[in-house]
Coordinates of C-alpha atoms and ligand atoms in Angstrom, one line a residue:
Chain A
M1 CA 18.1 14.7 -4.2
S2 CA 15.9 16.9 -1.4
E3 CA 12.6 15.8 -2.9
K4 CA 13.7 11.9 -2.1
K5 CA 15.1 13.1 1.0
K6 CA 11.4 15.0 2.0
K7 CA 9.3 12.1 0.8
S8 CA 11.4 9.1 2.7
F9 CA 10.8 11.5 5.8
E10 CA 6.8 11.6 5.2
Q11 CA 7.1 7.8 4.9
D12 CA 8.7 7.9 7.8
I13 CA 6.2 9.8 10.2
T14 CA 3.5 8.4 8.2
G15 CA 4.2 4.7 7.4
D16 CA 5.3 4.0 11.0
G17 CA 2.6 5.5 13.0
I18 CA 2.7 1.8 15.1
N19 CA 6.2 2.5 15.9
S20 CA 6.3 5.7 16.9
I21 CA 6.1 5.1 20.7
K22 CA 9.4 3.3 20.4
K23 CA 11.5 6.3 19.0
V24 CA 9.7 8.3 21.6
V25 CA 10.7 6.1 24.2
E26 CA 14.5 5.5 22.8
T27 CA 14.9 9.9 22.9
H28 CA 13.6 9.9 26.0
N29 CA 15.9 7.5 27.8
A30 CA 18.9 9.2 26.8
A31 CA 17.8 12.5 27.7
S32 CA 16.1 12.0 31.0
D33 CA 17.6 12.1 34.6
G34 CA 16.3 9.2 36.8
A35 CA 13.9 11.5 39.5
I36 CA 11.6 13.2 36.6
K37 CA 11.3 9.6 35.1
Y38 CA 10.2 8.4 38.4
V39 CA 7.7 11.1 39.2
L40 CA 6.1 11.0 35.6
I41 CA 6.0 7.0 36.1
G42 CA 4.1 7.6 39.2
V43 CA 1.6 10.2 38.1
C44 CA 1.0 7.9 35.0
V45 CA 0.5 4.8 37.0
V46 CA -2.1 6.2 39.8
F47 CA -3.9 7.7 36.7
L48 CA -4.3 4.6 35.1
F49 CA -5.3 3.2 38.4
V50 CA -8.1 5.5 39.3
M51 CA -9.4 5.3 36.0
L52 CA -8.9 2.3 34.8
V53 CA -8.0 -0.5 36.9
L54 CA -10.1 0.5 39.9
P55 CA -13.4 0.6 37.6
L56 CA -12.4 -2.6 36.1
A57 CA -12.3 -4.3 39.6
V58 CA -15.6 -2.8 40.4
V59 CA -17.3 -4.2 37.6
A60 CA -15.9 -7.4 38.5
V61 CA -16.3 -7.5 42.5
N62 CA -20.5 -6.3 41.6
A63 CA -21.0 -8.8 39.1
L64 CA -19.7 -11.6 41.4
K65 CA -21.3 -9.9 44.6
E66 CA -23.9 -12.1 44.6
G67 CA -22.4 -15.7 43.5
W68 CA -21.7 -17.5 40.5
A69 CA -25.2 -18.2 40.2
A70 CA -26.3 -14.7 40.1
Y71 CA -23.9 -14.0 37.7
R72 CA -25.0 -16.8 35.4
E73 CA -28.0 -16.0 35.6
A74 CA -27.7 -12.8 34.6
V75 CA -25.7 -13.5 31.8
S76 CA -27.7 -16.0 30.4
D77 CA -30.5 -14.2 30.5
E78 CA -32.9 -14.1 27.4
Y79 CA -32.8 -10.4 27.1
T80 CA -29.0 -10.7 27.7
I81 CA -28.4 -13.1 24.8
K82 CA -30.8 -11.3 22.6
A83 CA -28.7 -8.2 23.1
F84 CA -25.2 -9.7 23.0
K85 CA -26.2 -11.4 19.3
L86 CA -27.6 -7.9 17.9
T87 CA -24.2 -6.4 19.5
L88 CA -22.5 -9.0 17.5
I89 CA -24.9 -8.2 14.3
A90 CA -24.4 -4.7 14.5
M91 CA -20.7 -4.8 15.1
V92 CA -19.9 -7.2 12.4
T93 CA -21.8 -5.7 9.7
A94 CA -20.5 -2.2 10.5
T95 CA -17.0 -3.4 10.5
V96 CA -17.3 -5.2 7.0
V97 CA -18.9 -2.5 5.3
N98 CA -16.2 0.0 6.8
T99 CA -13.7 -1.9 6.1
I100 CA -14.9 -2.5 2.2
F101 CA -15.6 1.5 2.2
G102 CA -12.3 2.4 4.0
I103 CA -10.4 0.6 1.0
F104 CA -12.3 1.8 -1.5
A105 CA -12.5 5.5 -0.4
S106 CA -8.5 5.1 0.6
Y107 CA -7.4 3.7 -2.6
L108 CA -9.5 6.5 -5.0
L109 CA -7.9 9.2 -2.5
S110 CA -4.5 7.9 -2.5
K111 CA -4.2 6.9 -6.0
F112 CA -6.2 9.5 -8.2
Y113 CA -6.2 13.3 -8.3
F114 CA -9.6 14.8 -9.0
R115 CA -11.2 18.6 -8.1
G116 CA -12.6 18.0 -4.1
R117 CA -10.2 15.3 -3.1
E118 CA -9.2 17.5 0.2
L119 CA -13.1 17.7 0.9
L120 CA -14.1 14.3 0.5
A121 CA -10.9 13.1 2.6
S122 CA -12.4 15.8 5.5
L123 CA -15.9 14.8 5.2
I124 CA -15.1 11.3 6.2
D125 CA -13.8 12.7 9.3
I126 CA -17.0 13.8 10.4
P127 CA -18.5 11.2 12.8
L128 CA -15.1 11.8 14.6
S129 CA -16.5 15.1 15.3
I130 CA -20.2 15.3 15.6
S131 CA -21.7 13.9 19.1
P132 CA -23.2 10.2 18.1
V133 CA -26.3 11.8 19.7
I134 CA -26.7 14.2 17.0
A135 CA -26.1 11.4 14.3
G136 CA -28.7 9.1 15.9
L137 CA -31.1 12.5 15.7
V138 CA -29.9 12.7 12.5
F139 CA -31.0 9.6 11.3
I140 CA -34.6 9.7 13.1
L141 CA -35.4 13.1 10.8
T142 CA -34.1 11.4 7.8
F143 CA -35.5 8.0 8.1
G144 CA -38.1 8.5 11.0
N145 CA -41.9 9.0 10.5
I146 CA -41.7 13.1 10.4
G147 CA -38.7 12.6 8.3
W148 CA -38.2 13.6 4.9
M149 CA -38.0 10.0 3.7
G150 CA -40.8 8.8 6.3
D151 CA -43.7 8.6 3.6
F152 CA -41.3 6.6 1.2
L153 CA -40.7 4.2 4.0
K154 CA -43.6 3.5 5.0
S155 CA -45.6 3.1 2.1
H156 CA -42.9 0.5 1.3
D157 CA -42.9 -1.1 4.7
I158 CA -39.4 -0.3 5.7
K159 CA -38.6 0.1 9.2
I160 CA -35.1 1.7 10.2
V161 CA -35.9 3.9 12.9
F162 CA -36.6 1.9 16.0
A163 CA -35.9 -1.3 14.5
V164 CA -32.6 -3.4 13.7
P165 CA -31.8 -1.8 10.2
G166 CA -31.6 2.0 12.5
V167 CA -29.1 0.2 15.1
I168 CA -27.0 -0.9 12.3
L169 CA -26.9 1.8 10.4
A170 CA -26.2 4.4 13.4
T171 CA -23.4 1.9 14.3
I172 CA -21.7 2.1 10.5
F173 CA -22.3 5.9 11.0
V174 CA -20.2 6.3 14.0
T175 CA -17.6 3.7 12.9
F176 CA -16.9 4.5 9.8
P177 CA -13.8 6.7 9.6
F178 CA -11.4 4.3 11.3
V179 CA -10.9 1.5 8.7
F180 CA -10.1 4.7 5.9
R181 CA -7.6 6.5 8.7
E182 CA -5.4 3.9 9.5
I183 CA -4.8 2.8 6.2
F184 CA -4.8 6.0 4.1
P185 CA -1.6 7.7 5.3
V186 CA -0.1 3.9 4.1
M187 CA -1.2 4.1 0.5
N188 CA -0.9 7.8 0.5
A189 CA 3.0 7.6 1.2
Q190 CA 3.3 4.7 -1.0
G191 CA 2.4 6.5 -3.8
K192 CA 0.9 5.4 -7.2
E193 CA 4.4 4.8 -8.9
E194 CA 4.5 1.1 -7.8
E195 CA 0.8 0.3 -9.1
E196 CA 1.7 2.3 -12.3
A197 CA 4.5 0.2 -12.6
A198 CA 2.7 -2.9 -12.7
S199 CA 0.1 -1.5 -14.9
L200 CA 2.3 -0.7 -17.6
M201 CA 3.6 -4.5 -17.8
G202 CA 0.1 -5.2 -18.1
A203 CA -1.2 -6.1 -14.9
G204 CA -5.1 -5.9 -14.5
G205 CA -6.2 -3.5 -11.6
F206 CA -7.4 -6.6 -9.6
T207 CA -3.9 -8.2 -9.5
I208 CA -1.9 -4.8 -8.8
F209 CA -4.4 -4.3 -5.8
L210 CA -3.4 -7.8 -4.5
R211 CA 0.1 -8.1 -5.4
I212 CA 1.2 -4.3 -4.9
T213 CA -1.4 -2.3 -2.9
F214 CA -2.6 -4.6 -0.1
P215 CA 0.7 -6.0 1.3
H216 CA 1.8 -2.7 1.9
M217 CA -1.4 -2.3 4.0
K218 CA -2.1 -5.4 5.7
W219 CA -1.0 -4.4 8.9
A220 CA -2.4 -1.2 8.7
L221 CA -5.8 -2.5 8.2
L222 CA -6.0 -5.5 10.3
Y223 CA -5.7 -2.4 13.2
G224 CA -8.1 -0.5 11.5
V225 CA -10.5 -3.2 11.4
I226 CA -9.8 -4.0 15.0
L227 CA -10.0 -0.4 16.3
C228 CA -13.4 -0.1 14.4
A229 CA -15.2 -3.7 16.1
A230 CA -13.9 -1.7 19.5
R231 CA -15.7 1.3 18.7
A232 CA -18.6 -0.7 17.2
M233 CA -19.6 -2.7 20.1
G234 CA -19.1 0.0 22.7
E235 CA -21.4 2.6 20.9
F236 CA -23.8 4.1 23.1
G237 CA -25.0 7.3 22.2
A238 CA -26.3 7.1 18.2
V239 CA -27.9 3.8 19.2
S240 CA -29.7 4.8 22.0
V241 CA -31.1 7.3 19.9
I242 CA -32.6 5.6 17.2
S243 CA -33.3 2.3 18.7
G244 CA -35.9 3.2 21.1
H245 CA -34.9 0.9 23.8
L246 CA -36.8 -2.1 22.6
R247 CA -35.8 -5.0 25.1
G248 CA -35.2 -7.8 23.5
K249 CA -35.5 -6.2 20.2
T250 CA -33.2 -3.5 19.4
N251 CA -31.1 -3.6 22.5
T252 CA -27.4 -3.6 22.5
L253 CA -25.4 -4.6 25.1
P254 CA -24.6 -1.3 26.1
L255 CA -28.4 -0.2 25.8
H256 CA -29.2 -3.6 28.1
V257 CA -26.6 -2.3 30.8
E258 CA -28.0 1.1 31.2
I259 CA -31.8 -0.5 31.5
L260 CA -30.4 -2.9 33.8
Y261 CA -28.8 -0.2 36.3
N262 CA -32.0 2.1 36.0
E263 CA -33.8 -0.6 37.3
F264 CA -31.2 -1.0 40.3
N265 CA -30.6 -4.4 39.4
T266 CA -26.9 -3.5 39.7
T267 CA -25.3 -7.3 40.1
A268 CA -27.2 -8.4 36.2
A269 CA -25.9 -4.6 35.1
F270 CA -22.6 -5.3 36.5
A271 CA -22.7 -8.8 35.1
V272 CA -23.6 -7.6 31.4
S273 CA -20.7 -5.0 31.4
S274 CA -18.4 -7.8 32.2
I275 CA -19.1 -9.4 29.2
L276 CA -18.3 -6.3 27.2
V277 CA -15.0 -6.1 29.2
L278 CA -14.1 -9.5 28.4
L279 CA -14.8 -8.7 24.4
A280 CA -12.6 -5.6 24.8
L281 CA -9.7 -8.0 26.4
L282 CA -9.7 -9.7 23.5
I283 CA -9.9 -7.2 21.1
L284 CA -7.0 -5.6 22.9
A285 CA -4.9 -8.6 22.6
A286 CA -5.8 -9.1 19.4
R287 CA -4.4 -5.2 18.7
N288 CA -1.1 -6.5 20.7
I289 CA -0.5 -9.1 18.5
V290 CA -1.2 -7.1 15.4
E291 CA 0.8 -4.4 16.6
W292 CA 3.9 -6.8 17.4
K293 CA 3.7 -8.7 14.0
A294 CA 3.7 -5.3 12.1
E295 CA 6.6 -4.3 14.3
T296 CA 8.5 -7.1 13.5
K297 CA 7.6 -6.9 9.7
Q298 CA 8.3 -3.3 9.5
K299 CA 11.8 -4.1 11.2
Q300 CA 12.4 -6.2 7.7
T301 CA 11.5 -3.3 5.2
Chain B
M1 CA 11.3 7.6 -37.1
Y2 CA 10.6 5.1 -34.1
V3 CA 9.2 7.6 -31.9
E4 CA 7.6 10.7 -33.0
M5 CA 5.5 13.8 -31.0
R6 CA 3.4 16.0 -33.2
H7 CA 1.9 19.1 -31.9
I8 CA 1.4 17.4 -28.6
N9 CA -0.3 19.9 -25.8
K10 CA -1.1 19.1 -22.3
T11 CA -2.4 21.3 -19.5
F12 CA -3.1 20.7 -15.6
D13 CA -5.5 22.6 -14.7
G14 CA -5.1 25.4 -17.0
F15 CA -1.1 25.7 -16.8
R16 CA 1.0 24.2 -20.1
A17 CA 2.9 21.5 -19.1
S18 CA 3.3 21.0 -22.8
D19 CA 3.1 23.4 -25.5
D20 CA 3.5 21.9 -29.1
V21 CA 5.8 19.8 -28.8
N22 CA 7.2 18.0 -31.7
F23 CA 10.0 15.7 -32.3
G24 CA 11.2 12.6 -33.4
I25 CA 13.6 9.7 -32.7
E26 CA 15.2 7.6 -34.5
R27 CA 15.2 3.6 -33.9
G28 CA 18.0 2.7 -32.0
Q29 CA 18.6 5.9 -30.6
L30 CA 19.4 7.0 -27.0
A31 CA 17.7 10.4 -26.5
A32 CA 18.0 12.8 -23.5
L33 CA 15.1 14.9 -22.7
L34 CA 17.1 18.0 -20.5
G35 CA 15.7 20.7 -19.5
P36 CA 15.5 22.9 -16.3
S37 CA 13.1 21.6 -13.6
G38 CA 9.4 22.0 -14.4
S39 CA 9.8 22.4 -18.0
G40 CA 7.8 19.3 -18.6
K41 CA 10.1 16.4 -19.0
T42 CA 8.4 13.9 -16.9
T43 CA 5.3 15.1 -18.9
I44 CA 6.7 14.0 -22.3
L45 CA 7.8 10.8 -20.9
R46 CA 4.5 9.9 -19.5
M47 CA 2.4 10.7 -22.2
I48 CA 4.6 8.4 -24.5
A49 CA 4.5 5.5 -21.7
G50 CA 0.6 6.0 -21.7
L51 CA 0.6 7.1 -18.2
D52 CA -0.7 10.7 -18.7
K53 CA -3.2 11.4 -21.9
P54 CA -2.2 14.7 -24.3
D55 CA -5.1 16.7 -24.3
S56 CA -4.5 17.1 -28.1
G57 CA -1.5 16.0 -30.9
D58 CA -0.6 12.4 -32.3
I59 CA 1.7 10.4 -30.4
L60 CA 3.4 7.6 -32.9
I61 CA 5.4 4.5 -32.1
D62 CA 6.8 2.8 -35.3
E63 CA 4.8 4.4 -37.2
T64 CA 1.5 3.9 -35.7
R65 CA -0.9 6.3 -33.3
V66 CA -0.6 5.3 -29.9
N67 CA -2.8 7.7 -28.8
D68 CA -5.3 5.2 -27.6
L69 CA -3.4 2.3 -26.8
P70 CA -3.3 1.8 -23.3
G71 CA 0.7 1.9 -22.0
S72 CA 1.2 -2.0 -21.3
K73 CA 0.4 -2.5 -25.1
R74 CA 2.9 -0.1 -26.7
G75 CA 5.5 -2.1 -25.9
I76 CA 7.7 0.0 -23.1
G77 CA 9.8 -0.3 -20.6
F78 CA 9.6 2.3 -17.9
V79 CA 12.6 3.3 -14.6
F80 CA 11.0 5.6 -12.4
Q81 CA 12.7 8.6 -10.5
N82 CA 12.3 6.9 -7.3
Y83 CA 12.6 3.3 -9.3
A84 CA 9.4 2.0 -7.6
L85 CA 10.4 -1.4 -7.2
F86 CA 8.0 -3.6 -5.8
R87 CA 8.9 -3.7 -1.9
Y88 CA 7.3 -6.8 -1.0
M89 CA 8.9 -9.0 -3.9
T90 CA 12.2 -10.2 -3.9
V91 CA 14.8 -9.1 -6.9
E92 CA 14.3 -12.0 -8.5
E93 CA 10.1 -11.6 -8.1
N94 CA 10.4 -8.2 -9.3
I95 CA 12.4 -8.9 -12.4
A96 CA 9.7 -11.6 -12.8
F97 CA 6.7 -9.7 -12.3
G98 CA 6.0 -9.0 -16.1
L99 CA 6.4 -12.1 -17.4
K100 CA 4.2 -13.4 -15.0
V101 CA 1.7 -11.1 -16.1
Q102 CA 2.2 -12.0 -20.0
K103 CA 2.0 -15.7 -18.2
K104 CA 5.3 -17.0 -19.4
S105 CA 6.1 -20.4 -18.9
R106 CA 8.0 -20.9 -15.7
Q107 CA 10.8 -21.8 -17.3
E108 CA 11.1 -19.1 -19.8
I109 CA 10.8 -17.1 -16.8
T110 CA 13.4 -18.5 -14.7
Y111 CA 16.0 -17.9 -18.1
R112 CA 15.3 -14.8 -18.8
V113 CA 15.5 -13.8 -15.1
E114 CA 19.3 -15.7 -14.5
E115 CA 19.9 -13.5 -17.8
L116 CA 18.8 -10.3 -16.5
L117 CA 20.8 -10.8 -13.4
E118 CA 23.8 -11.5 -14.9
L119 CA 23.3 -8.8 -17.5
I120 CA 23.1 -6.1 -14.4
S121 CA 26.1 -8.6 -12.5
M122 CA 23.3 -8.9 -9.4
K123 CA 23.9 -12.9 -9.6
D124 CA 24.0 -13.6 -5.8
L125 CA 21.5 -10.9 -4.7
G126 CA 18.4 -12.1 -6.7
R127 CA 16.9 -13.1 -3.1
R128 CA 16.8 -9.8 -1.7
Y129 CA 14.5 -7.6 -1.1
P130 CA 14.8 -3.9 -2.4
H131 CA 15.7 -2.5 1.4
Q132 CA 18.4 -4.5 1.2
L133 CA 20.2 -3.1 -1.6
S134 CA 22.3 -0.2 -2.2
G135 CA 21.1 3.0 -4.4
G136 CA 22.9 1.6 -7.2
Q137 CA 21.9 -1.9 -7.3
R138 CA 18.3 -0.5 -7.1
Q139 CA 18.7 1.3 -10.1
R140 CA 20.0 -1.8 -12.0
V141 CA 17.4 -4.0 -10.8
A142 CA 15.0 -1.2 -11.8
F143 CA 16.6 -1.3 -15.2
A144 CA 16.4 -5.0 -15.5
R145 CA 13.1 -5.1 -14.4
A146 CA 12.2 -2.5 -17.1
L147 CA 13.8 -4.8 -19.7
A148 CA 12.3 -8.2 -18.8
P149 CA 9.2 -8.6 -21.1
S150 CA 11.6 -7.5 -24.0
P151 CA 10.3 -3.8 -24.9
Q152 CA 11.1 -2.0 -27.9
L153 CA 11.4 1.3 -26.1
L154 CA 12.6 2.2 -22.5
L155 CA 11.8 5.5 -21.2
L156 CA 14.0 6.3 -18.1
D157 CA 13.2 9.4 -15.6
E158 CA 16.1 10.9 -14.1
P159 CA 18.1 7.5 -13.7
F160 CA 20.5 9.3 -11.6
A161 CA 18.9 11.7 -9.4
A162 CA 18.3 9.3 -6.5
I163 CA 21.9 8.4 -6.7
D164 CA 25.4 10.4 -5.2
A165 CA 27.5 12.1 -7.4
K166 CA 30.4 9.4 -7.4
V167 CA 28.6 6.7 -8.2
R168 CA 26.5 8.5 -11.0
R169 CA 29.3 8.6 -13.1
E170 CA 29.9 5.0 -12.7
L171 CA 26.4 4.2 -13.2
R172 CA 26.1 6.5 -16.4
T173 CA 28.7 4.8 -18.5
W174 CA 27.2 1.5 -17.3
L175 CA 23.7 2.4 -18.5
K176 CA 25.3 3.6 -21.9
D177 CA 27.0 0.3 -22.3
M178 CA 23.8 -1.4 -21.4
I179 CA 21.8 0.4 -23.7
D180 CA 24.5 -0.1 -26.4
R181 CA 24.7 -3.7 -25.9
V182 CA 20.7 -4.4 -25.7
K183 CA 20.5 -2.3 -28.7
I184 CA 16.9 -0.6 -27.5
T185 CA 15.6 2.7 -28.6
S186 CA 16.1 4.8 -24.9
I187 CA 14.8 8.3 -23.9
F188 CA 15.9 9.6 -20.6
V189 CA 15.1 12.6 -18.9
T190 CA 17.4 14.6 -16.8
H191 CA 18.3 18.1 -15.6
D192 CA 22.0 17.8 -15.5
Q193 CA 23.6 18.7 -19.3
E194 CA 26.6 17.4 -18.6
E195 CA 24.7 14.0 -17.9
A196 CA 23.1 14.8 -21.2
M197 CA 26.3 15.4 -23.4
E198 CA 27.9 12.7 -22.1
V199 CA 25.6 9.8 -22.3
A200 CA 23.0 10.6 -25.1
G201 CA 23.3 10.8 -29.2
T202 CA 20.7 13.1 -29.1
I203 CA 19.6 15.8 -27.1
I204 CA 15.8 17.5 -26.4
L205 CA 15.8 20.6 -25.0
T206 CA 12.7 21.6 -23.1
N207 CA 12.0 24.9 -21.6
Q208 CA 8.6 26.0 -20.3
G209 CA 6.7 23.2 -22.1
R210 CA 8.0 23.9 -25.4
I211 CA 10.8 22.0 -27.4
E212 CA 13.5 24.6 -27.8
Q213 CA 16.3 23.1 -30.2
I214 CA 16.7 19.5 -31.0
G215 CA 20.3 18.0 -31.7
T216 CA 23.4 16.3 -31.3
P217 CA 25.6 17.3 -28.4
E218 CA 28.2 18.8 -30.5
E219 CA 25.5 20.9 -32.8
I220 CA 24.0 22.0 -29.6
C221 CA 27.2 23.0 -27.9
K222 CA 28.3 25.1 -31.2
N223 CA 25.2 26.1 -32.4
P224 CA 22.8 27.1 -29.9
K225 CA 19.7 28.0 -31.5
T226 CA 18.3 30.3 -28.7
E227 CA 19.3 32.4 -26.4
F228 CA 17.7 30.3 -23.3
V229 CA 19.7 27.4 -24.8
A230 CA 23.0 28.9 -25.0
D231 CA 22.6 30.3 -21.3
F232 CA 21.6 26.9 -20.3
I233 CA 24.9 25.2 -21.6
D234 CA 27.2 28.1 -20.5
V235 CA 25.9 28.4 -17.4
K236 CA 25.6 24.9 -16.2
L237 CA 29.2 24.6 -18.2
G238 CA 30.7 27.5 -15.8
T239 CA 29.3 26.0 -12.4
G240 CA 29.5 22.3 -13.8
H241 CA 31.6 19.4 -12.3
F242 CA 34.5 19.9 -14.6
Ligands
LIG1 N1 -0.5 15.9 -12.1 C1 0.1 17.3 -12.2 N2 -1.2 18.2 -11.7 C2 -0.7 19.5 -11.8 N3 0.4 20.1 -12.7 C3 1.6 19.4 -12.8 C4 1.1 17.8 -13.0 N4 2.2 17.0 -13.3 C5 3.0 18.2 -13.7 N5 2.8 19.0 -13.6 C6 3.1 20.4 -13.7 O1 3.5 20.7 -14.9 C7 5.1 21.1 -15.4 C8 5.8 20.3 -15.5 O2 5.9 19.3 -14.8 P1 7.4 18.0 -15.1 O3 7.0 16.9 -14.3 O4 6.8 17.4 -16.4 O5 8.3 18.8 -15.4 P2 10.0 18.2 -15.1 O6 10.5 18.8 -16.4 O7 9.8 16.6 -15.5 O8 10.6 18.5 -13.9 P3 11.7 18.2 -12.8 O9 12.9 18.1 -13.5 O10 11.6 19.1 -11.7 O11 11.2 16.7 -12.8 C9 5.5 21.6 -13.9 O12 5.1 23.0 -13.5 C10 4.6 20.9 -12.9 O13 3.9 21.7 -11.4
LIG2 MG1 10.5 15.0 -13.4

């Protein structure tokens, strides 16, 4: 009896992550008195304004400072478009790879028990605690000319460092925990009994995944994918180290912004930034839609 | 013997969950695996179902050794402790799942689902999702789902554990009636000896991975073979719900 209770409680705190903010607000409403509430609201609004709204406004204003024509020129510049394409490529590749990896990893860790399970789970979190710059350096030391795979790669004419594969690798590295972290708690809370029940009825692995496991983690997965894409798009540190800043070759949008800015080409730098901001807003919208959908779904279950 | 365990051993990371387990159950019997928590009841049930593999020993169902047969080929229905209903499927879909996997015809599936819904007196609730049901109703759905593919053997892990005491007694009688009606060999796990006495024809008493005694409720009550059995029955009766 008590075990059952504990289980449903765990399910609440893990499987309900998306909705947790609602609960906090509800309990707070009941207990709060007016003054504190308005002071806190004030602090939050000022903070968000200074940290978020102001910088975004600055981006917009500066990007359009010299008028539409200059903006259009900066945005449609050859190198900007190349950087945009590379950013998209890195973002899509990293997201796809990490989605597949995240699903496999959390399926493995939530449905099977083996020695070293916890160790593996914490290894996956490493990119979150390691500085991206160091991640970039590690790749240079591994795949670069002086690195321990350098000779092998050179003799096979494979270029990773200071080339597109390096940029993609670094992006994948930095973003690989994101999908996993979103779906693992959900899959873990579900346990493995539903899968076992289905397998006893003769369902194959793929049917089980599709009919039992996947419906359960669908929203968390989508959420993780979005977070992963957002992070991949904005990645600077690791990519900066490994890319070598080759304009038109290995430059992503964030790197391109930095180059333009260092060249005192402020308008162009802000114009290119505005592309990133727009993409970020799109992702934010997608995120909110997913959250909202997941919430209505959760109410049903 | 319909189900037979012969010299079954099973360890988890060096811990003996089953220690030379031997027992047999005749066809059509309703047997209870009774014992304190951690005594290896679930482990035994899972090995019969093929969800866990014994380290050594033979499992026989209907005179054939099934150790290397996957669980889905053993003709078993399994009711999990927390029912493990498919939460994104309706009651009907839950019951139909096993039949669909077996690629039965649509007509046959509809007919069988209807029949089972009627059996568990839930005809009007077929379109509901598991979270829209009470604990007792969920238990009945789990029972129907396990029976749908017409298994030869029904295994139930603590079928009443998640249900409060009042309803539990009703369900107990209900389950016994149902099993009598469909005439299926059944083994259910419980740590409540009152429950075992009331429902089961045969009781298999487990303790620390070993089988302490097998017999009818009367035999075990009148002739406890070991001190543990005497204690377990006594203590439980003393503090029981009578
Ligand atoms: N997958 C596992 N890994 C490690 N140890 C396990 C595993 N499954 C069971 N055990 C151990 O084996 C012993 C028997 O477990 P089992 O679940 O069979 O007990 P039980 O009689 O069903 O108990 P309960 O009434 O509490 O359900 C327990 O001590 C348990 O800790
Ligand atoms: Mg158990």
